Each structure stands twice: as C-alpha cells, then as structure tokens.
Amino acid sequence: AKQNGKGGYAFFKPELDAAARRRVSLEEALRIAILRDELSIAIQSQYSPLSQIKGGEVLVRWLNGPDGVPVSPAEFIPVAETSGLIKPLTLLVLSKALAVVTELMDAGILLPLSVNFSTDLFRDVTLIDGVLALVAESGVPPELLVLEITESLFIDTQADVLANMERLSTAGLKFSLDDFGTGYSNLAYLKRMHLSELKIDKSFVDHLPHDDDNRAIVRSILSIARQLRLRVVAEGVETAAQADFLSAHGCDLLQGYLLHKPAPAAEWVSSVKLLKSE
Ligand code: C2E
Ligand code: CA
Ligand code: CA
Ligand code: CA
C-alpha cells in the first residue's frame, strides 16, 4: 500500500489495473477499427418449426482486434456503450444489414433482419434521425428491419425514449424484446412499447424439456405472448428435444446452433440465394 494525497492509503490492485488497462486499449483500438471499417457482421438464421427460413439476427464481429485476435461482442459492446462508440458502431452495423437485405431483394427474396440496439441509443434523437435516413436511403421496406431491445429500456420510461421508439415504429420498423424474462419484467409495458416480438432468453431454453421450472416459464411466456399477439422467438436452441418442446407449445421461430451457427454476411447471402433457388 502507498500513501495517497488525503493521508489515507490506496491499495494497489494488479487485477483491477489490468482490467482497466484492457478497457482503455480496447476503446482506442475500437475507435480506429470503426474509422477504418474493420468491423463486420455475421448473420444467424431464424426458422419456423417447419424448418423454413424466416429471417436472421445480425451480430457484429471484430475479427482483427488488438494483437490481431478476434474480440467477442460480449466484451467490446459494453466498452462501446460507455465510450460513445456505440452510436457509430450501430449505424455501421445497420448499414451493413441494409446492404444484405438489399442484395437479397435484388434476387427477389424478401427476408427480415434483426439488429441489436443498445438501450441508451433511444435517448438520442440524432441517432433516430440517422436510422431513419439510412433506411430511407436504402429503399428497404422498414418492415424488414427488426430492432432488438432489452428490458432495461423499460426502467427508463422517459417521454423522449417512448417518443423516439414511437417515431421508428410509426415509420414501420419492428421491435423485438431480447433476452425476455431476465430483466425487469413489467407486463403492462409489453403492450405500451410497440413490440411485435419476444425472444425467450437462452437460459430458459437450456435444460428443456427436463427442467420443471424452465418448462413452466417457457409455457407462460408463450401464453402471454399469444394473448398480446406477439410473435415469439426462442434463442439458444441446441437440441432437437428443445426444438420439439418449443414447437409443440406454439413458439413461432427457433434460433440456435442446432439449426444454424452465425455465418459471415456474404456466406449467409449465398446460402439463402441457393436455398431459395431450389
Ligand atoms: P444476444 O443478442 O443474446 O445474441 C445471441 C448470442 O448467442 C450471440 O453471441 C450468438 O452467437 C450466440 N448464440 C446463438 N445461438 C446459440 C446457441 O445455440 N448456443 C449458444 N451457446 N450461443 C448461441 P455473440 O455473437 O457473441 O453476441 C453476444 C452479445 O453481444 C449479443 O447477445 C448481443 O447482446 C451483443 N451484440 C452482438 N452484436 C451486437 C450489435 O451489433 N449491437 C449491439 N448493441 N449488441 C450486439
Ligand atoms: Ca439479440
Ligand atoms: Ca438474445
Ligand atoms: Ca441471451
């Protein structure tokens, strides 16, 4: 321990220090990666219970991170969210997603894509303007764009957040509530928030159909969704037994490694074109 300016002692914590330094270096590298357009997207298909492709989720990828090693979005998205980089990052991901939808449209294929949107973005009017401008420029029907948001948005029911969501929803964009069941679930909000879809979190899909609690939770989510006329997507489907249980109980769409692993956008586009030309 060494003495600090206030006459007390500041303890040197090497682990904390390393974590803080990693964050700073990630932030610097991410800023440059965004400027140089070094982020890419992967897409994971979503299927009906009859195994028809119905759309895909867009997932950002940073393959060439510091030291030339890929960095997981689970690590760099929180850094982006606390550094202001989430806004340019999201607009970049969105424009890549729109390019994919456009390429499929040119081949006569209409498939919606879901894009993850961090909660804080809905406080920023200029971001909303940017989203609407990109969609308008692309010529993509707004209905083919689904924004995945999380329940943390509902804690903050500031008027401007609601107004910003409403602008996007009025323009035709769809909203999906991601990781449903893990956050602050006030069911009254489900109706107010212009949602068209719920995504059941992977933690509830895990251990289906054997786990009694998860079975009950998934069935009640499906029943609430049916009453509110919301579509339901299950994420993290890894086994046929999970897929069978979810399908039997009326889940609309399935997403997970059992059906498809996220693939680079170009590869995904080719495989969808091939599928649709059969
Ligand atoms: P998420 O939105 O819950 O996305 C699902 C994550 O689960 C993805 O991880 C996906 O690759 C993974 N996954 C899909 N199927 C399975 C499965 O069957 N088993 C398992 N174990 N995992 C599966 P990924 O790509 O590493 O993304 C992690 C998180 O990072 C995402 O979680 C999302 O919260 C965030 N994220 C990713 N891309 C973006 C983005 O463009 N913007 C923002 N704001 N967040 C993003
Ligand atoms: Ca998501
Ligand atoms: Ca999710
Ligand atoms: Ca999740």
Short mmCIF file of C-alpha atoms and ligand atoms in Angstrom, two decimals:
data_model
loop_
_atom_site.label_atom_id
_atom_site.label_comp_id
_atom_site.label_asym_id
_atom_site.label_seq_id
_atom_site.Cartn_x
_atom_site.Cartn_y
_atom_site.Cartn_z
CA ALA A 1 0.00 0.00 0.00
CA LYS A 2 1.18 3.51 -0.68
CA GLN A 3 0.12 6.79 0.83
CA ASN A 4 -2.34 8.88 -1.19
CA GLY A 5 -2.82 12.64 -1.14
CA LYS A 6 -5.51 12.62 1.53
CA GLY A 7 -3.30 10.95 4.07
CA GLY A 8 -5.03 7.58 3.67
CA TYR A 9 -3.81 4.52 1.89
CA ALA A 10 -4.61 3.45 -1.67
CA PHE A 11 -4.14 -0.24 -2.26
CA PHE A 12 -2.58 -1.33 -5.49
CA LYS A 13 -4.79 -3.98 -7.08
CA PRO A 14 -2.98 -5.54 -10.05
CA GLU A 15 -6.12 -7.38 -11.35
CA LEU A 16 -8.25 -4.24 -11.39
CA ASP A 17 -5.45 -2.35 -13.01
CA ALA A 18 -5.09 -4.93 -15.79
CA ALA A 19 -8.86 -4.86 -16.45
CA ALA A 20 -8.90 -1.08 -16.59
CA ARG A 21 -5.94 -1.03 -18.96
CA ARG A 22 -7.58 -3.64 -21.20
CA ARG A 23 -10.70 -1.43 -21.41
CA VAL A 24 -8.73 1.65 -22.36
CA SER A 25 -6.74 -0.17 -25.03
CA LEU A 26 -9.90 -1.81 -26.39
CA GLU A 27 -11.60 1.56 -26.59
CA GLU A 28 -8.71 3.08 -28.54
CA ALA A 29 -8.48 0.11 -30.89
CA LEU A 30 -12.25 0.02 -31.39
CA ARG A 31 -12.34 3.70 -32.29
CA ILE A 32 -9.78 3.05 -35.02
CA ALA A 33 -11.49 -0.16 -36.17
CA ILE A 34 -14.75 1.77 -36.66
CA LEU A 35 -12.99 4.56 -38.59
CA ARG A 36 -11.23 2.01 -40.82
CA ASP A 37 -14.42 0.00 -41.32
CA GLU A 38 -12.83 -3.13 -39.84
CA LEU A 39 -15.94 -4.42 -38.11
CA SER A 40 -18.06 -6.93 -39.98
CA ILE A 41 -21.35 -8.71 -39.42
CA ALA A 42 -22.35 -12.33 -39.05
CA ILE A 43 -25.93 -13.49 -39.50
CA GLN A 44 -27.73 -16.33 -37.70
CA SER A 45 -30.83 -17.71 -39.42
CA GLN A 46 -34.21 -17.97 -37.72
CA TYR A 47 -36.50 -20.83 -38.70
CA SER A 48 -40.14 -21.76 -38.45
CA PRO A 49 -40.89 -25.07 -36.67
CA LEU A 50 -41.21 -26.50 -40.20
CA SER A 51 -37.56 -25.52 -40.84
CA GLN A 52 -38.38 -22.72 -43.26
CA ILE A 53 -36.01 -19.76 -43.03
CA LYS A 54 -37.89 -16.67 -41.83
CA GLY A 55 -35.11 -14.17 -41.22
CA GLY A 56 -31.85 -13.69 -39.37
CA GLU A 57 -30.15 -11.91 -36.48
CA VAL A 58 -27.24 -9.62 -37.27
CA LEU A 59 -24.26 -9.96 -34.90
CA VAL A 60 -21.30 -7.62 -35.03
CA ARG A 61 -17.83 -9.15 -35.43
CA TRP A 62 -14.39 -7.74 -34.68
CA LEU A 63 -12.12 -10.35 -36.19
CA ASN A 64 -8.92 -8.35 -36.23
CA GLY A 65 -8.78 -6.91 -32.71
CA PRO A 66 -5.71 -5.81 -30.76
CA ASP A 67 -2.84 -8.22 -31.41
CA GLY A 68 -4.74 -9.49 -34.47
CA VAL A 69 -7.04 -11.61 -32.31
CA PRO A 70 -10.87 -11.60 -32.54
CA VAL A 71 -12.69 -9.86 -29.68
CA SER A 72 -16.13 -11.07 -28.57
CA PRO A 73 -19.03 -8.58 -28.74
CA ALA A 74 -19.79 -9.63 -25.16
CA GLU A 75 -16.53 -7.82 -24.28
CA PHE A 76 -16.41 -4.86 -26.68
CA ILE A 77 -20.11 -3.86 -26.78
CA PRO A 78 -20.01 -2.76 -23.10
CA VAL A 79 -16.87 -0.74 -23.94
CA ALA A 80 -18.67 0.85 -26.89
CA GLU A 81 -21.67 1.61 -24.69
CA THR A 82 -19.63 3.52 -22.12
CA SER A 83 -17.45 5.42 -24.58
CA GLY A 84 -19.93 6.86 -27.06
CA LEU A 85 -18.73 4.45 -29.75
CA ILE A 86 -21.99 2.51 -29.70
CA LYS A 87 -23.65 5.11 -31.91
CA PRO A 88 -21.25 4.96 -34.89
CA LEU A 89 -20.93 1.19 -34.36
CA THR A 90 -24.70 0.68 -34.54
CA LEU A 91 -25.07 2.86 -37.64
CA LEU A 92 -22.27 0.87 -39.30
CA VAL A 93 -23.87 -2.45 -38.42
CA LEU A 94 -27.24 -1.16 -39.61
CA SER A 95 -25.89 -0.03 -42.96
CA LYS A 96 -24.26 -3.44 -43.49
CA ALA A 97 -27.54 -5.13 -42.57
CA LEU A 98 -29.45 -2.93 -45.02
CA ALA A 99 -26.94 -3.81 -47.76
CA VAL A 100 -27.63 -7.51 -47.11
CA VAL A 101 -31.42 -7.03 -47.27
CA THR A 102 -30.98 -5.03 -50.49
CA GLU A 103 -28.83 -7.72 -52.08
CA LEU A 104 -31.48 -10.34 -51.33
CA MET A 105 -34.24 -8.04 -52.61
CA ASP A 106 -32.32 -7.72 -55.89
CA ALA A 107 -32.53 -11.51 -56.13
CA GLY A 108 -36.28 -11.37 -55.47
CA ILE A 109 -36.02 -12.54 -51.85
CA LEU A 110 -37.72 -10.65 -49.01
CA LEU A 111 -36.32 -11.64 -45.61
CA PRO A 112 -36.32 -9.52 -42.43
CA LEU A 113 -33.15 -8.99 -40.40
CA SER A 114 -32.94 -8.24 -36.68
CA VAL A 115 -30.32 -5.79 -35.41
CA ASN A 116 -29.32 -5.35 -31.74
CA PHE A 117 -29.90 -1.85 -30.37
CA SER A 118 -28.43 -0.80 -27.01
CA THR A 119 -30.89 0.86 -24.67
CA ASP A 120 -29.12 4.21 -24.39
CA LEU A 121 -29.47 4.84 -28.12
CA PHE A 122 -33.15 5.62 -27.65
CA ARG A 123 -32.28 8.76 -25.72
CA ASP A 124 -30.54 10.23 -28.73
CA VAL A 125 -32.74 11.99 -31.27
CA THR A 126 -29.90 12.35 -33.78
CA LEU A 127 -29.36 8.57 -33.72
CA ILE A 128 -33.04 8.06 -34.52
CA ASP A 129 -32.70 10.58 -37.37
CA GLY A 130 -29.65 8.65 -38.59
CA VAL A 131 -31.51 5.31 -38.53
CA LEU A 132 -34.48 6.71 -40.44
CA ALA A 133 -32.19 8.36 -43.00
CA LEU A 134 -30.23 5.13 -43.61
CA VAL A 135 -33.43 3.11 -44.03
CA ALA A 136 -34.93 5.70 -46.41
CA GLU A 137 -31.72 5.88 -48.49
CA SER A 138 -31.52 2.09 -48.77
CA GLY A 139 -35.01 1.71 -50.18
CA VAL A 140 -35.54 -1.28 -47.87
CA PRO A 141 -39.15 -1.59 -46.66
CA PRO A 142 -38.92 -0.58 -42.96
CA GLU A 143 -40.98 -3.67 -42.05
CA LEU A 144 -37.97 -5.83 -42.94
CA LEU A 145 -35.98 -4.31 -40.11
CA VAL A 146 -36.42 -5.58 -36.54
CA LEU A 147 -34.70 -3.75 -33.69
CA GLU A 148 -33.82 -5.98 -30.74
CA ILE A 149 -34.02 -4.09 -27.45
CA THR A 150 -33.78 -5.26 -23.84
CA GLU A 151 -35.98 -4.84 -20.83
CA SER A 152 -33.64 -2.28 -19.29
CA LEU A 153 -35.28 0.18 -21.67
CA PHE A 154 -38.48 -0.09 -19.69
CA ILE A 155 -36.93 1.06 -16.44
CA ASP A 156 -36.49 4.34 -18.18
CA THR A 157 -39.90 5.44 -19.38
CA GLN A 158 -38.80 8.98 -20.02
CA ALA A 159 -41.05 10.65 -22.51
CA ASP A 160 -38.26 11.08 -25.06
CA VAL A 161 -37.41 7.36 -25.05
CA LEU A 162 -41.03 6.48 -25.76
CA ALA A 163 -41.33 9.23 -28.36
CA ASN A 164 -38.20 8.02 -30.15
CA MET A 165 -39.44 4.43 -30.20
CA GLU A 166 -42.75 5.64 -31.49
CA ARG A 167 -41.11 7.53 -34.36
CA LEU A 168 -39.37 4.35 -35.51
CA SER A 169 -42.48 2.27 -35.05
CA THR A 170 -44.62 4.77 -36.95
CA ALA A 171 -42.07 4.63 -39.77
CA GLY A 172 -42.75 0.88 -39.95
CA LEU A 173 -39.76 -0.62 -38.13
CA LYS A 174 -40.46 -3.58 -35.82
CA PHE A 175 -39.32 -4.08 -32.23
CA SER A 176 -38.31 -7.32 -30.55
CA LEU A 177 -37.77 -7.68 -26.79
CA ASP A 178 -34.49 -9.59 -26.41
CA ASP A 179 -33.44 -11.85 -23.51
CA PHE A 180 -37.04 -11.80 -22.30
CA GLY A 181 -37.53 -12.89 -18.72
CA THR A 182 -34.07 -11.97 -17.47
CA GLY A 183 -34.70 -8.34 -16.64
CA TYR A 184 -37.24 -6.03 -15.20
CA SER A 185 -40.49 -7.56 -16.39
CA ASN A 186 -43.41 -5.27 -16.03
CA LEU A 187 -46.01 -6.94 -18.17
CA ALA A 188 -48.00 -3.73 -18.51
CA TYR A 189 -45.17 -2.29 -20.60
CA LEU A 190 -45.34 -5.08 -23.14
CA LYS A 191 -48.44 -3.59 -24.64
CA ARG A 192 -47.28 0.01 -24.48
CA MET A 193 -43.88 -0.40 -26.10
CA HIS A 194 -44.85 -1.04 -29.75
CA LEU A 195 -43.38 -4.55 -29.67
CA SER A 196 -44.11 -7.18 -32.24
CA GLU A 197 -41.90 -9.95 -30.88
CA LEU A 198 -40.45 -11.51 -27.70
CA LYS A 199 -37.24 -13.51 -27.61
CA ILE A 200 -37.09 -16.16 -24.90
CA ASP A 201 -33.68 -15.99 -23.29
CA LYS A 202 -31.34 -18.93 -23.77
CA SER A 203 -31.19 -19.52 -20.01
CA PHE A 204 -34.85 -20.68 -20.15
CA VAL A 205 -34.31 -22.78 -23.25
CA ASP A 206 -31.37 -24.57 -21.58
CA HIS A 207 -32.37 -27.88 -19.94
CA LEU A 208 -35.71 -28.02 -21.75
CA PRO A 209 -37.75 -30.18 -21.70
CA HIS A 210 -36.49 -31.80 -18.48
CA ASP A 211 -36.31 -28.82 -16.13
CA ASP A 212 -39.69 -28.25 -14.44
CA ASP A 213 -39.14 -24.54 -13.78
CA ASN A 214 -37.96 -23.73 -17.28
CA ARG A 215 -40.86 -25.71 -18.73
CA ALA A 216 -43.33 -23.65 -16.73
CA ILE A 217 -41.60 -20.35 -17.53
CA VAL A 218 -41.49 -21.03 -21.27
CA ARG A 219 -45.14 -22.09 -21.35
CA SER A 220 -46.26 -18.95 -19.55
CA ILE A 221 -44.18 -16.72 -21.83
CA LEU A 222 -45.79 -18.39 -24.85
CA SER A 223 -49.25 -17.94 -23.36
CA ILE A 224 -48.74 -14.24 -22.51
CA ALA A 225 -47.34 -13.63 -25.98
CA ARG A 226 -50.32 -15.32 -27.62
CA GLN A 227 -52.74 -13.14 -25.68
CA LEU A 228 -50.83 -9.98 -26.60
CA ARG A 229 -50.46 -11.20 -30.21
CA LEU A 230 -46.68 -11.08 -30.04
CA ARG A 231 -44.51 -13.40 -32.08
CA VAL A 232 -42.06 -15.49 -30.05
CA VAL A 233 -38.51 -16.45 -30.98
CA ALA A 234 -36.56 -18.92 -28.86
CA GLU A 235 -32.80 -18.29 -28.77
CA GLY A 236 -30.01 -20.72 -27.98
CA VAL A 237 -31.81 -23.82 -29.29
CA GLU A 238 -29.15 -26.51 -29.23
CA THR A 239 -31.03 -29.83 -29.14
CA ALA A 240 -33.85 -31.47 -31.08
CA ALA A 241 -35.69 -32.08 -27.78
CA GLN A 242 -35.72 -28.31 -27.11
CA ALA A 243 -36.94 -27.57 -30.63
CA ASP A 244 -39.70 -30.18 -30.34
CA PHE A 245 -40.92 -28.82 -26.99
CA LEU A 246 -40.91 -25.21 -28.22
CA SER A 247 -42.68 -26.07 -31.47
CA ALA A 248 -45.30 -28.19 -29.69
CA HIS A 249 -46.12 -25.26 -27.41
CA GLY A 250 -46.56 -22.76 -30.22
CA CYS A 251 -43.20 -20.99 -30.42
CA ASP A 252 -43.12 -19.16 -33.77
CA LEU A 253 -39.41 -19.12 -34.57
CA LEU A 254 -36.34 -21.04 -33.48
CA GLN A 255 -32.76 -19.78 -33.41
CA GLY A 256 -29.70 -21.63 -32.20
CA TYR A 257 -26.70 -23.80 -33.02
CA LEU A 258 -28.96 -26.81 -33.67
CA LEU A 259 -30.33 -25.08 -36.75
CA HIS A 260 -27.62 -22.66 -37.80
CA LYS A 261 -24.44 -21.08 -36.46
CA PRO A 262 -23.83 -17.38 -37.22
CA ALA A 263 -22.12 -17.08 -40.61
CA PRO A 264 -20.28 -14.17 -42.28
CA ALA A 265 -22.77 -11.99 -44.17
CA ALA A 266 -21.51 -12.86 -47.68
CA GLU A 267 -21.64 -16.58 -46.93
CA TRP A 268 -25.15 -16.21 -45.46
CA VAL A 269 -26.41 -14.33 -48.53
CA SER A 270 -25.06 -17.03 -50.88
CA SER A 271 -26.63 -19.83 -48.86
CA VAL A 272 -30.01 -18.07 -48.74
CA LYS A 273 -29.93 -17.45 -52.50
CA LEU A 274 -29.07 -21.10 -53.11
CA LEU A 275 -31.86 -22.24 -50.79
CA LYS A 276 -34.44 -20.03 -52.46
CA SER A 277 -33.43 -21.05 -55.98
CA GLU A 278 -34.06 -24.74 -55.28
P1 C2E B 1 -27.60 -11.78 -27.97
O1 C2E B 1 -28.28 -10.64 -28.60
O2 C2E B 1 -28.34 -12.54 -26.91
O3 C2E B 1 -27.16 -12.74 -29.17
C1 C2E B 1 -27.13 -14.14 -29.10
C2 C2E B 1 -25.72 -14.65 -28.81
O4 C2E B 1 -25.80 -16.05 -28.59
C3 C2E B 1 -24.75 -14.45 -29.96
O5 C2E B 1 -23.46 -14.31 -29.39
C4 C2E B 1 -24.86 -15.79 -30.70
O6 C2E B 1 -23.72 -16.09 -31.47
C5 C2E B 1 -25.00 -16.74 -29.54
N1 C2E B 1 -25.74 -17.96 -29.87
C6 C2E B 1 -26.64 -18.17 -30.86
N2 C2E B 1 -27.13 -19.43 -30.83
C7 C2E B 1 -26.53 -20.04 -29.79
C8 C2E B 1 -26.62 -21.37 -29.24
O7 C2E B 1 -27.36 -22.24 -29.70
N3 C2E B 1 -25.84 -21.64 -28.14
C9 C2E B 1 -25.02 -20.70 -27.60
N4 C2E B 1 -24.29 -21.04 -26.53
N5 C2E B 1 -24.91 -19.43 -28.09
C10 C2E B 1 -25.66 -19.12 -29.17
P2 C2E B 1 -22.45 -13.17 -29.84
O8 C2E B 1 -22.48 -13.01 -31.34
O9 C2E B 1 -21.14 -13.47 -29.20
O10 C2E B 1 -23.07 -11.86 -29.22
C11 C2E B 1 -23.10 -11.66 -27.83
C12 C2E B 1 -23.94 -10.47 -27.46
O11 C2E B 1 -23.34 -9.26 -27.94
C13 C2E B 1 -25.34 -10.49 -28.09
O12 C2E B 1 -26.18 -11.31 -27.32
C14 C2E B 1 -25.70 -9.02 -28.02
O13 C2E B 1 -26.18 -8.68 -26.75
C15 C2E B 1 -24.36 -8.35 -28.24
N6 C2E B 1 -24.25 -7.93 -29.65
C16 C2E B 1 -23.86 -8.61 -30.74
N7 C2E B 1 -23.89 -7.85 -31.85
C17 C2E B 1 -24.33 -6.63 -31.45
C18 C2E B 1 -24.59 -5.38 -32.12
O14 C2E B 1 -24.45 -5.22 -33.35
N8 C2E B 1 -25.03 -4.34 -31.34
C19 C2E B 1 -25.23 -4.45 -30.00
N9 C2E B 1 -25.67 -3.40 -29.32
N10 C2E B 1 -25.03 -5.62 -29.35
C20 C2E B 1 -24.57 -6.68 -30.05
CA CA B 2 -30.09 -10.24 -29.72
CA CA B 3 -30.70 -12.55 -27.08
CA CA B 4 -29.44 -14.02 -24.30
#
